[in-house]
DNA sequence: TGACAATTTAAACGATTGTTTAAAACAGGC
DNA sequence: GCCTGTTTTAAACAATCGTTTAAATTGTCA
């Protein structure tokens, strides 16, 4: 009988860590959580093995069962912690009292930072990308809590930037154009590595100039788009 | 001893199918190939099992070893066939004797068609996307044979569209902006499904209007971009 | 038909997976 | 010291993986 729906073994029943994070603690519970993230990110949920996680955490294999019920329970906890950690690290930029041009640039910069940050927590982005391609039941809540706020902010900023009033779907397309350009430097990173020689990549592919470029593209688009003619009837 | 490097079992040694494709044949070899693509696409290379492939092909499990050496050999063959099939189905648009604006639109339309086609061969795109996120040794050749031609065509088209002469890296960024916008409607499809209600999706998210929109954005960007000030020195 | 190679088959192999077990180690209160 | 509940451990479990084996089947040509 697989669980992960609360009922772990009888004894432990998920201790209540009043101190929210496990960042610094060094007990088995925290060690597993710290080790699991990078492994899940590197190998995917099903590719990751409990043994590798526990080996990396220097902990017995049975500990996962004891502390998290099963592998899926551990994964859920990792995703949960990831969400609160990132909401803290990449707060949506403060948009009030700002020219919409600046706001757009700030939003693009935030997006690119979330995508391309390669520091100690690159595994977080990797994990979210895996959820996008292989969505689990957790995915929808990730979109709502994590993507939607920035998406809405982007929509409102673009609404201020276009000269005439546009129907919703055209604004949405502009928003997706923005997000898509940012996302590509992560999704297509391996392709870019093949297409562009390393020397040029190191010069012109850091967050600063990329966000500058993308902002320029979108500002030009906003100034030029106009209400499109009604799309031809599509029948299917 | 794993093989897949040519030496299968002694006997068969990869029969030479003079008739290039296996589309219609019904022998074991072809049945496996037809069944393997969708399974690899749905589950990923390591997630796919030869048992599921063989079960779907109604063929004995040992047949994979006999005809393709091993699982990786089968995968290579699937990718190989996929490449020739798609090159035939989505030929790069003919660019000569055309206004660059039309060429851009045609390129965007081709890109989006490759991304969003959901007909009998949606698994092909899915498989390529998986290669982008989880590159195998095959990936580099895929980029060279499959992405590079369209990328170069895109670069030349954009060069004709910008008013002043731009350094290479700015043209590359414009090309990636184009590709990124197209790619997003595939990569972010699951996110879009959550963000945009279905009614609106069915109205405004078919290939025609999306390629119209993306082309408009990029044309506006081309008319407005100018040689950026030299980027600040970056030191690392 | 009979001989021989090509192909298909059922069964097994060894390795690895997530999970469970039952005993050992540890903790704190008396 | 002992007792009790919690945590950790080594070992085993059943399931599944890719692959191999050796026999059975099929096809082909003399």
Short mmCIF file of C-alpha atoms (C1' of nucleotides) in Angstrom, two decimals:
data_model
loop_
_atom_site.label_atom_id
_atom_site.label_comp_id
_atom_site.label_asym_id
_atom_site.label_seq_id
_atom_site.Cartn_x
_atom_site.Cartn_y
_atom_site.Cartn_z
CA UNK A 1 0.00 0.00 0.00
CA UNK A 2 1.63 3.23 -1.11
CA UNK A 3 0.85 6.25 0.94
CA UNK A 4 2.28 9.80 0.75
CA UNK A 5 -1.24 10.94 1.57
CA UNK A 6 -0.40 11.79 5.14
CA UNK A 7 -0.27 8.43 6.80
CA UNK A 8 3.43 7.67 6.88
CA UNK A 9 4.44 4.89 9.17
CA UNK A 10 2.59 5.07 12.47
CA UNK A 11 5.26 6.63 14.59
CA UNK A 12 6.58 9.95 13.34
CA UNK A 13 3.66 11.80 11.81
CA UNK A 14 5.59 14.65 10.20
CA UNK A 15 7.05 16.68 12.98
CA UNK A 16 5.96 20.31 13.01
CA UNK A 17 8.99 22.32 12.15
CA UNK A 18 8.02 25.62 13.69
CA UNK A 19 11.22 27.11 12.33
CA UNK A 20 10.00 27.23 8.75
CA UNK A 21 13.11 26.28 6.83
CA UNK A 22 15.60 23.47 7.00
CA UNK A 23 18.36 25.65 5.63
CA UNK A 24 20.67 25.27 8.57
CA UNK A 25 19.44 22.34 10.63
CA UNK A 26 21.45 19.18 10.34
CA UNK A 27 19.11 16.40 11.38
CA UNK A 28 18.13 13.61 9.04
CA UNK A 29 14.91 15.29 7.97
CA UNK A 30 16.67 18.44 6.81
CA UNK A 31 19.59 16.64 5.26
CA UNK A 32 17.25 14.65 3.05
CA UNK A 33 15.38 17.78 1.96
CA UNK A 34 18.58 19.59 1.07
CA UNK A 35 19.89 16.65 -0.91
CA UNK A 36 16.65 15.82 -2.69
CA UNK A 37 16.17 19.08 -4.59
CA UNK A 38 19.28 18.92 -6.75
CA UNK A 39 18.79 15.21 -7.43
CA UNK A 40 15.17 15.62 -8.50
CA UNK A 41 16.21 18.55 -10.69
CA UNK A 42 19.09 16.72 -12.31
CA UNK A 43 17.30 13.45 -13.02
CA UNK A 44 13.62 14.27 -12.96
CA UNK A 45 11.12 12.78 -10.56
CA UNK A 46 11.15 9.25 -11.86
CA UNK A 47 14.79 9.37 -12.86
CA UNK A 48 15.89 10.30 -9.37
CA UNK A 49 16.44 7.36 -7.04
CA UNK A 50 15.83 7.32 -3.33
CA UNK A 51 19.20 5.70 -2.93
CA UNK A 52 21.06 8.50 -4.67
CA UNK A 53 19.27 11.10 -2.58
CA UNK A 54 20.03 9.29 0.64
CA UNK A 55 23.59 8.65 -0.39
CA UNK A 56 24.04 12.32 -1.13
CA UNK A 57 22.49 13.18 2.23
CA UNK A 58 24.61 10.53 3.97
CA UNK A 59 21.51 8.93 5.42
CA UNK A 60 19.99 5.49 5.42
CA UNK A 61 17.60 4.65 2.59
CA UNK A 62 14.78 3.82 4.96
CA UNK A 63 14.82 7.36 6.31
CA UNK A 64 12.79 8.64 3.38
CA UNK A 65 10.01 6.26 4.21
CA UNK A 66 10.19 7.16 7.85
CA UNK A 67 10.18 10.93 7.46
CA UNK A 68 8.17 11.52 4.29
CA UNK A 69 6.09 8.40 3.81
CA UNK A 70 7.43 7.68 0.38
CA UNK A 71 9.26 9.16 -2.59
CA UNK A 72 6.27 11.21 -3.74
CA UNK A 73 5.80 12.63 -0.27
CA UNK A 74 9.38 13.79 -0.31
CA UNK A 75 8.91 15.33 -3.75
CA UNK A 76 5.84 17.24 -2.61
CA UNK A 77 7.74 18.64 0.35
CA UNK A 78 10.62 19.69 -1.90
CA UNK A 79 8.27 21.54 -4.25
CA UNK A 80 6.51 23.18 -1.34
CA UNK A 81 9.74 24.47 0.17
CA UNK A 82 10.93 25.57 -3.25
CA UNK A 83 7.89 27.76 -3.77
CA UNK A 84 8.22 29.67 -0.52
CA UNK A 85 11.96 30.05 -1.01
CA UNK A 86 11.66 31.53 -4.49
CA UNK A 87 8.80 33.83 -3.63
CA UNK A 88 11.18 35.27 -1.07
CA UNK A 89 14.24 35.46 -3.32
CA UNK A 90 12.64 36.88 -6.50
CA UNK A 91 9.86 39.21 -5.34
CA UNK A 92 7.76 40.67 -8.09
CA UNK A 93 9.17 44.13 -8.77
CA UNK A 94 7.39 47.06 -7.23
CA UNK A 95 5.56 48.71 -10.09
CA UNK A 96 3.93 51.75 -8.51
CA UNK A 97 5.13 55.26 -9.28
CA UNK A 98 7.15 54.11 -12.25
CA UNK A 99 7.04 54.69 -15.95
CA UNK A 100 5.57 51.62 -17.63
CA UNK A 101 8.75 51.39 -19.71
CA UNK A 102 10.78 50.95 -16.55
CA UNK A 103 8.29 48.46 -15.18
CA UNK A 104 8.52 46.38 -18.32
CA UNK A 105 12.27 46.35 -18.11
CA UNK A 106 12.11 45.34 -14.46
CA UNK A 107 9.69 42.52 -15.24
CA UNK A 108 11.85 41.22 -18.05
CA UNK A 109 14.87 41.40 -15.82
CA UNK A 110 13.08 39.45 -13.10
CA UNK A 111 11.98 36.82 -15.60
CA UNK A 112 15.47 36.41 -16.98
CA UNK A 113 16.96 36.28 -13.51
CA UNK A 114 14.60 33.50 -12.52
CA UNK A 115 15.53 31.63 -15.67
CA UNK A 116 19.26 32.06 -15.85
CA UNK A 117 20.48 32.27 -12.29
CA UNK A 118 23.11 29.59 -12.02
CA UNK A 119 24.17 30.05 -8.45
CA UNK A 120 23.59 27.62 -5.64
CA UNK A 121 19.91 27.26 -6.48
CA UNK A 122 19.96 26.57 -10.21
CA UNK A 123 18.28 23.30 -9.43
CA UNK A 124 15.10 25.16 -8.50
CA UNK A 125 14.60 26.53 -11.99
CA UNK A 126 15.51 23.18 -13.47
CA UNK A 127 12.83 21.54 -11.37
CA UNK A 128 10.17 24.04 -12.42
CA UNK A 129 11.08 23.52 -16.07
CA UNK A 130 10.66 19.80 -15.63
CA UNK A 131 7.24 20.39 -14.15
CA UNK A 132 6.32 22.39 -17.25
CA UNK A 133 7.20 19.56 -19.59
CA UNK A 134 6.09 16.71 -17.37
CA UNK A 135 3.32 18.25 -15.32
CA UNK A 136 2.33 16.43 -12.16
CA UNK A 137 -0.86 17.23 -10.21
CA UNK A 138 1.21 19.88 -8.48
CA UNK A 139 1.67 21.87 -11.65
CA UNK A 140 -1.58 23.80 -11.71
CA UNK A 141 -1.01 25.26 -8.28
CA UNK A 142 2.49 26.25 -9.32
CA UNK A 143 1.10 28.23 -12.23
CA UNK A 144 -1.53 29.92 -10.11
CA UNK A 145 0.71 30.87 -7.21
CA UNK A 146 3.86 31.47 -9.13
CA UNK A 147 3.30 32.42 -12.76
CA UNK A 148 -0.09 34.12 -12.64
CA UNK A 149 0.91 37.13 -10.51
CA UNK A 150 3.77 38.05 -12.80
CA UNK A 151 1.64 37.38 -15.85
CA UNK A 152 -1.07 39.75 -14.63
CA UNK A 153 1.48 42.40 -13.83
CA UNK A 154 2.87 42.02 -17.31
CA UNK A 155 -0.58 42.38 -18.85
CA UNK A 156 -1.28 45.62 -17.01
CA UNK A 157 2.09 47.07 -17.90
CA UNK A 158 1.58 46.27 -21.55
CA UNK A 159 -1.89 47.80 -21.47
CA UNK A 160 -0.30 51.07 -20.45
CA UNK A 161 2.26 50.84 -23.21
CA UNK A 162 0.09 50.23 -26.26
CA UNK A 163 -1.24 53.36 -27.84
CA UNK A 164 -4.76 52.25 -28.57
CA UNK A 165 -7.02 50.01 -26.58
CA UNK A 166 -6.51 46.37 -27.52
CA UNK A 167 -8.70 43.31 -26.98
CA UNK A 168 -7.57 40.99 -24.22
CA UNK A 169 -6.20 38.29 -26.45
CA UNK A 170 -3.83 40.67 -28.21
CA UNK A 171 -2.45 41.82 -24.88
CA UNK A 172 -2.05 38.20 -23.88
CA UNK A 173 -0.10 37.49 -27.02
CA UNK A 174 2.18 40.41 -26.25
CA UNK A 175 2.69 39.04 -22.75
CA UNK A 176 3.50 35.59 -24.08
CA UNK A 177 5.89 37.16 -26.57
CA UNK A 178 7.71 38.69 -23.64
CA UNK A 179 7.77 35.55 -21.56
CA UNK A 180 8.65 33.41 -24.53
CA UNK A 181 11.73 35.43 -25.37
CA UNK A 182 12.97 35.19 -21.79
CA UNK A 183 12.17 31.52 -21.45
CA UNK A 184 14.03 30.64 -24.60
CA UNK A 185 17.40 31.45 -23.14
CA UNK A 186 16.74 28.65 -20.66
CA UNK A 187 14.79 26.14 -22.77
CA UNK A 188 16.99 26.63 -25.78
CA UNK A 189 20.20 26.95 -23.82
CA UNK A 190 21.59 23.70 -25.13
CA UNK A 191 20.70 24.64 -28.70
CA UNK A 192 22.29 28.05 -28.26
CA UNK A 193 25.40 26.37 -26.93
CA UNK A 194 25.67 24.55 -30.23
CA UNK A 195 24.65 27.44 -32.48
CA UNK A 196 26.76 30.23 -30.96
CA UNK A 197 30.49 29.86 -30.33
CA UNK A 198 31.48 30.13 -26.71
CA UNK A 199 33.54 33.28 -27.16
CA UNK A 200 30.53 35.20 -28.40
CA UNK A 201 28.27 33.67 -25.80
CA UNK A 202 30.39 34.89 -22.96
CA UNK A 203 30.40 38.43 -24.32
CA UNK A 204 26.79 39.08 -25.24
CA UNK A 205 24.60 36.63 -23.37
CA UNK A 206 24.43 37.85 -19.79
CA UNK A 207 21.22 38.90 -18.16
CA UNK A 208 21.84 42.63 -18.52
CA UNK A 209 22.13 42.88 -22.28
CA UNK A 210 19.52 40.20 -22.90
CA UNK A 211 16.90 42.00 -20.85
CA UNK A 212 17.85 45.22 -22.58
CA UNK A 213 17.30 43.62 -25.95
CA UNK A 214 14.00 41.96 -25.09
CA UNK A 215 12.65 45.16 -23.59
CA UNK A 216 13.57 47.03 -26.74
CA UNK A 217 11.78 44.50 -28.91
CA UNK A 218 8.62 44.65 -26.83
CA UNK A 219 8.57 48.44 -26.63
CA UNK A 220 8.84 48.62 -30.41
CA UNK A 221 6.06 46.09 -30.72
CA UNK A 222 3.83 48.03 -28.33
CA UNK A 223 4.28 51.24 -30.28
CA UNK A 224 3.48 49.58 -33.59
CA UNK A 225 0.72 47.08 -32.92
CA UNK A 226 -2.79 48.05 -33.68
CA UNK A 227 -6.08 46.30 -33.39
CA UNK A 228 -5.79 43.50 -35.88
CA UNK A 229 -8.52 42.84 -38.38
CA UNK A 230 -10.92 40.24 -37.06
CA UNK A 231 -9.38 36.83 -37.64
CA UNK A 232 -10.86 34.77 -40.42
CA UNK A 233 -13.44 32.31 -39.27
CA UNK A 234 -11.68 29.12 -38.29
CA UNK A 235 -13.64 25.98 -38.71
CA UNK A 236 -12.53 22.98 -36.67
CA UNK B 1 28.57 -5.76 -22.69
CA UNK B 2 26.19 -3.16 -24.08
CA UNK B 3 26.43 -2.51 -27.76
CA UNK B 4 24.27 -0.35 -30.05
CA UNK B 5 27.55 0.60 -31.69
CA UNK B 6 26.86 -1.47 -34.77
CA UNK B 7 27.54 -4.99 -33.55
CA UNK B 8 24.08 -6.33 -32.81
CA UNK B 9 23.78 -10.06 -32.53
CA UNK B 10 25.72 -11.84 -35.24
CA UNK B 11 22.94 -12.72 -37.61
CA UNK B 12 20.85 -9.81 -38.83
CA UNK B 13 23.13 -6.80 -39.09
CA UNK B 14 20.52 -4.18 -39.87
CA UNK B 15 18.90 -5.19 -43.09
CA UNK B 16 19.17 -2.62 -45.84
CA UNK B 17 15.69 -1.32 -46.38
CA UNK B 18 16.01 -0.12 -49.93
CA UNK B 19 12.52 1.28 -49.64
CA UNK B 20 13.50 4.08 -47.31
CA UNK B 21 10.56 4.16 -44.93
CA UNK B 22 8.75 1.65 -42.80
CA UNK B 23 5.48 3.56 -43.10
CA UNK B 24 3.52 0.76 -44.62
CA UNK B 25 5.50 -2.44 -44.15
CA UNK B 26 4.20 -4.75 -41.48
CA UNK B 27 7.16 -6.89 -40.51
CA UNK B 28 8.55 -6.93 -36.98
CA UNK B 29 11.25 -4.40 -37.76
CA UNK B 30 8.78 -1.79 -38.99
CA UNK B 31 6.20 -2.51 -36.32
CA UNK B 32 8.74 -1.82 -33.61
CA UNK B 33 9.82 1.43 -35.24
CA UNK B 34 6.25 2.65 -35.60
CA UNK B 35 5.44 1.82 -31.98
CA UNK B 36 8.66 3.16 -30.46
CA UNK B 37 8.30 6.81 -31.48
CA UNK B 38 5.14 7.61 -29.55
CA UNK B 39 6.35 5.70 -26.49
CA UNK B 40 9.72 7.45 -26.40
CA UNK B 41 7.91 10.76 -26.83
CA UNK B 42 5.37 10.10 -24.11
CA UNK B 43 7.76 8.76 -21.49
CA UNK B 44 11.19 10.02 -22.45
CA UNK B 45 14.11 7.80 -23.35
CA UNK B 46 14.75 6.33 -19.94
CA UNK B 47 11.10 6.36 -18.95
CA UNK B 48 10.10 4.31 -21.96
CA UNK B 49 10.39 0.55 -21.53
CA UNK B 50 11.14 -1.88 -24.29
CA UNK B 51 8.34 -4.00 -22.91
CA UNK B 52 5.77 -1.27 -23.49
CA UNK B 53 7.13 -0.63 -26.96
CA UNK B 54 7.00 -4.28 -27.85
CA UNK B 55 3.60 -4.73 -26.30
CA UNK B 56 2.31 -1.80 -28.35
CA UNK B 57 3.90 -3.30 -31.44
CA UNK B 58 2.52 -6.75 -30.59
CA UNK B 59 5.99 -8.21 -30.79
CA UNK B 60 8.24 -10.24 -28.53
CA UNK B 61 10.53 -8.30 -26.20
CA UNK B 62 13.63 -9.95 -27.55
CA UNK B 63 12.93 -8.54 -30.99
CA UNK B 64 14.41 -5.19 -30.03
CA UNK B 65 17.72 -6.82 -29.21
CA UNK B 66 17.60 -8.83 -32.38
CA UNK B 67 16.76 -6.02 -34.79
CA UNK B 68 18.37 -2.97 -33.18
CA UNK B 69 21.02 -4.32 -30.83
CA UNK B 70 19.60 -2.66 -27.78
CA UNK B 71 17.29 0.08 -26.58
CA UNK B 72 19.68 2.88 -27.52
CA UNK B 73 20.11 1.46 -31.00
CA UNK B 74 16.36 1.55 -31.45
CA UNK B 75 16.23 5.11 -30.18
CA UNK B 76 18.90 6.20 -32.64
CA UNK B 77 16.97 4.68 -35.49
CA UNK B 78 13.78 6.41 -34.38
CA UNK B 79 15.52 9.77 -34.27
CA UNK B 80 17.11 9.14 -37.64
CA UNK B 81 13.80 8.32 -39.29
CA UNK B 82 12.16 11.24 -37.57
CA UNK B 83 14.65 13.64 -39.06
CA UNK B 84 14.17 12.56 -42.64
CA UNK B 85 10.41 12.46 -42.21
CA UNK B 86 10.18 16.00 -40.87
CA UNK B 87 12.59 17.45 -43.37
CA UNK B 88 10.18 16.15 -45.97
CA UNK B 89 7.01 17.32 -44.24
CA UNK B 90 8.11 20.82 -43.21
CA UNK B 91 10.50 21.99 -45.90
CA UNK B 92 12.23 25.28 -45.24
CA UNK B 93 10.23 27.88 -47.13
CA UNK B 94 11.57 29.04 -50.44
CA UNK B 95 12.94 32.48 -49.79
CA UNK B 96 14.08 33.67 -53.21
CA UNK B 97 12.23 36.38 -55.10
CA UNK B 98 10.24 37.38 -52.06
CA UNK B 99 9.98 40.45 -49.91
CA UNK B 100 11.86 39.82 -46.63
CA UNK B 101 8.64 40.60 -44.79
CA UNK B 102 6.93 37.72 -46.51
CA UNK B 103 9.92 35.48 -45.88
CA UNK B 104 9.82 36.28 -42.17
CA UNK B 105 6.16 35.47 -42.02
CA UNK B 106 6.77 32.20 -43.83
CA UNK B 107 9.57 31.29 -41.45
CA UNK B 108 7.47 32.04 -38.40
CA UNK B 109 4.64 30.03 -39.85
CA UNK B 110 6.95 27.10 -40.46
CA UNK B 111 8.30 27.30 -36.92
CA UNK B 112 4.84 27.40 -35.40
CA UNK B 113 3.64 24.58 -37.61
CA UNK B 114 6.52 22.42 -36.47
CA UNK B 115 5.70 23.25 -32.86
CA UNK B 116 1.96 23.00 -32.75
CA UNK B 117 0.98 20.37 -35.26
CA UNK B 118 -1.08 17.89 -33.29
CA UNK B 119 -1.96 15.46 -36.00
CA UNK B 120 -0.75 11.91 -36.22
CA UNK B 121 2.85 12.94 -35.66
CA UNK B 122 2.66 15.13 -32.59
CA UNK B 123 5.03 12.68 -30.91
CA UNK B 124 7.82 13.87 -33.19
CA UNK B 125 7.80 17.37 -31.77
CA UNK B 126 7.45 16.01 -28.28
CA UNK B 127 10.53 13.89 -28.81
CA UNK B 128 12.57 16.82 -30.07
CA UNK B 129 11.51 18.90 -27.10
CA UNK B 130 12.66 16.16 -24.78
CA UNK B 131 16.01 16.14 -26.52
CA UNK B 132 16.31 19.85 -25.86
CA UNK B 133 15.80 19.45 -22.14
CA UNK B 134 17.55 16.12 -21.71
CA UNK B 135 20.13 16.16 -24.47
CA UNK B 136 21.62 12.84 -25.44
CA UNK B 137 24.77 12.51 -27.58
CA UNK B 138 22.43 12.73 -30.55
CA UNK B 139 21.38 16.27 -29.72
CA UNK B 140 24.23 18.15 -31.32
CA UNK B 141 23.65 16.57 -34.69
CA UNK B 142 19.96 17.38 -34.41
CA UNK B 143 20.75 21.03 -33.92
CA UNK B 144 23.19 21.10 -36.80
CA UNK B 145 21.02 19.28 -39.31
CA UNK B 146 17.67 20.50 -38.18
CA UNK B 147 17.81 23.84 -36.39
CA UNK B 148 20.84 25.48 -37.94
CA UNK B 149 19.48 25.79 -41.50
CA UNK B 150 16.35 27.56 -40.37
CA UNK B 151 18.32 29.66 -37.93
CA UNK B 152 20.67 30.86 -40.68
CA UNK B 153 17.76 31.62 -42.96
CA UNK B 154 16.20 33.62 -40.16
CA UNK B 155 19.42 35.56 -39.63
CA UNK B 156 19.66 36.55 -43.29
CA UNK B 157 16.04 37.57 -43.45
CA UNK B 158 16.41 39.75 -40.38
CA UNK B 159 19.54 41.31 -41.82
CA UNK B 160 17.49 42.51 -44.75
CA UNK B 161 14.82 43.90 -42.48
CA UNK B 162 16.83 46.05 -40.08
CA UNK B 163 17.49 49.51 -41.37
CA UNK B 164 21.09 49.89 -40.32
CA UNK B 165 23.85 47.34 -40.26
CA UNK B 166 23.89 45.48 -36.94
CA UNK B 167 26.64 43.45 -35.30
CA UNK B 168 26.14 39.69 -35.44
CA UNK B 169 25.10 39.24 -31.85
CA UNK B 170 22.22 41.69 -32.17
CA UNK B 171 20.90 39.84 -35.19
CA UNK B 172 21.23 36.61 -33.25
CA UNK B 173 19.20 38.06 -30.42
CA UNK B 174 16.50 39.05 -32.88
CA UNK B 175 16.50 35.54 -34.28
CA UNK B 176 16.21 34.05 -30.81
CA UNK B 177 13.40 36.45 -30.04
CA UNK B 178 11.55 35.06 -33.04
CA UNK B 179 12.22 31.45 -32.21
CA UNK B 180 11.49 31.99 -28.53
CA UNK B 181 8.05 33.41 -29.18
CA UNK B 182 7.15 30.48 -31.39
CA UNK B 183 8.62 27.90 -29.05
CA UNK B 184 6.70 29.23 -26.09
CA UNK B 185 3.35 28.14 -27.44
CA UNK B 186 4.68 24.61 -27.17
CA UNK B 187 6.90 24.76 -24.08
CA UNK B 188 4.41 26.85 -22.15
CA UNK B 189 1.37 25.10 -23.52
CA UNK B 190 0.48 23.59 -20.16
CA UNK B 191 0.92 26.94 -18.44
CA UNK B 192 -1.21 28.66 -21.08
CA UNK B 193 -3.87 26.03 -20.57
CA UNK B 194 -4.08 27.12 -16.95
CA UNK B 195 -3.74 30.86 -17.55
CA UNK B 196 -6.18 31.29 -20.44
CA UNK B 197 -9.73 29.93 -20.33
CA UNK B 198 -10.49 27.36 -22.97
CA UNK B 199 -13.10 29.43 -24.76
CA UNK B 200 -10.58 32.14 -25.51
CA UNK B 201 -7.89 29.65 -26.36
CA UNK B 202 -9.97 28.05 -29.06
CA UNK B 203 -10.70 31.40 -30.67
CA UNK B 204 -7.35 33.14 -30.77
CA UNK B 205 -4.63 30.53 -30.47
CA UNK B 206 -4.41 28.81 -33.83
CA UNK B 207 -1.33 28.91 -35.96
CA UNK B 208 -2.59 31.57 -38.33
CA UNK B 209 -3.21 34.40 -35.89
CA UNK B 210 -0.24 33.49 -33.73
CA UNK B 211 2.18 33.70 -36.63
CA UNK B 212 0.54 36.94 -37.71
CA UNK B 213 1.12 38.36 -34.24
CA UNK B 214 4.72 37.22 -33.90
CA UNK B 215 5.58 38.52 -37.35
CA UNK B 216 4.12 41.89 -36.45
CA UNK B 217 6.16 42.05 -33.26
CA UNK B 218 9.39 41.21 -35.04
CA UNK B 219 8.79 43.61 -37.91
CA UNK B 220 8.22 46.40 -35.42
CA UNK B 221 11.38 45.42 -33.57
CA UNK B 222 13.40 45.39 -36.78
CA UNK B 223 12.25 48.87 -37.73
CA UNK B 224 13.07 50.27 -34.31
CA UNK B 225 16.27 48.60 -33.19
CA UNK B 226 19.49 50.44 -33.60
CA UNK B 227 23.05 49.62 -32.84
CA UNK B 228 23.10 49.44 -29.07
CA UNK B 229 25.78 51.24 -27.11
CA UNK B 230 28.68 48.93 -26.43
CA UNK B 231 27.80 46.78 -23.44
CA UNK B 232 29.50 47.59 -20.22
CA UNK B 233 32.57 45.50 -19.58
CA UNK B 234 31.55 42.33 -17.81
CA UNK B 235 34.16 40.75 -15.67
CA UNK B 236 33.87 37.06 -15.03
"C1'" DT C 1 10.98 -33.36 -49.24
"C1'" DG C 2 15.19 -32.19 -46.33
"C1'" DA C 3 18.84 -29.07 -44.97
"C1'" DC C 4 20.07 -24.68 -43.50
"C1'" DA C 5 19.74 -19.97 -42.30
"C1'" DA C 6 16.70 -16.30 -40.59
"C1'" DT C 7 13.44 -15.06 -37.38
"C1'" DT C 8 10.42 -15.41 -33.41
"C1'" DT C 9 9.41 -17.13 -28.98
"C1'" DA C 10 9.13 -18.17 -23.82
"C1'" DA C 11 11.85 -18.12 -20.14
"C1'" DA C 12 15.35 -16.75 -17.41
"C1'" DC C 13 19.29 -13.65 -15.79
"C1'" DG C 14 21.36 -10.08 -13.08
"C1'" DA C 15 20.85 -5.44 -11.75
"C1'" DT C 16 18.21 -1.81 -9.82
"C1'" DT C 17 14.02 0.17 -8.25
"C1'" DG C 18 10.78 1.80 -4.06
"C1'" DT C 19 9.42 0.02 0.05
"C1'" DT C 20 9.18 -2.75 4.36
"C1'" DT C 21 10.88 -5.27 8.27
"C1'" DA C 22 12.76 -6.20 12.62
"C1'" DA C 23 16.45 -5.39 15.33
"C1'" DA C 24 19.76 -2.00 17.13
"C1'" DA C 25 20.92 2.59 18.83
"C1'" DC C 26 19.58 6.63 21.09
"C1'" DA C 27 17.01 9.83 24.00
"C1'" DG C 28 15.04 11.43 28.30
"C1'" DG C 29 12.44 10.69 32.81
"C1'" DC C 30 12.26 8.01 36.88
"C1'" DG D 1 20.55 1.43 37.00
"C1'" DC D 2 15.73 0.52 34.09
"C1'" DC D 3 11.85 1.66 31.15
"C1'" DT D 4 9.61 3.90 27.09
"C1'" DG D 5 9.16 6.04 22.96
"C1'" DT D 6 11.75 7.83 18.99
"C1'" DT D 7 15.03 7.42 15.46
"C1'" DT D 8 18.47 4.92 12.72
"C1'" DT D 9 20.21 0.86 10.71
"C1'" DA D 10 21.25 -3.40 7.81
"C1'" DA D 11 18.93 -6.57 5.41
"C1'" DA D 12 15.47 -8.29 2.81
"C1'" DC D 13 11.21 -7.88 -0.16
"C1'" DA D 14 8.64 -7.90 -4.45
"C1'" DA D 15 8.45 -5.61 -8.78
"C1'" DT D 16 10.41 -4.12 -12.92
"C1'" DC D 17 14.10 -2.95 -15.83
"C1'" DG D 18 17.29 -4.20 -20.21
"C1'" DT D 19 19.31 -7.99 -21.94
"C1'" DT D 20 20.47 -12.86 -23.03
"C1'" DT D 21 19.70 -17.66 -23.93
"C1'" DA D 22 18.37 -21.67 -26.18
"C1'" DA D 23 14.72 -23.84 -28.19
"C1'" DA D 24 10.85 -23.48 -31.52
"C1'" DT D 25 9.21 -21.68 -35.72
"C1'" DT D 26 9.33 -19.95 -40.29
"C1'" DG D 27 11.13 -19.30 -44.84
"C1'" DT D 28 14.17 -20.57 -48.81
"C1'" DC D 29 16.53 -23.10 -51.96
"C1'" DA D 30 18.42 -27.58 -53.58
#
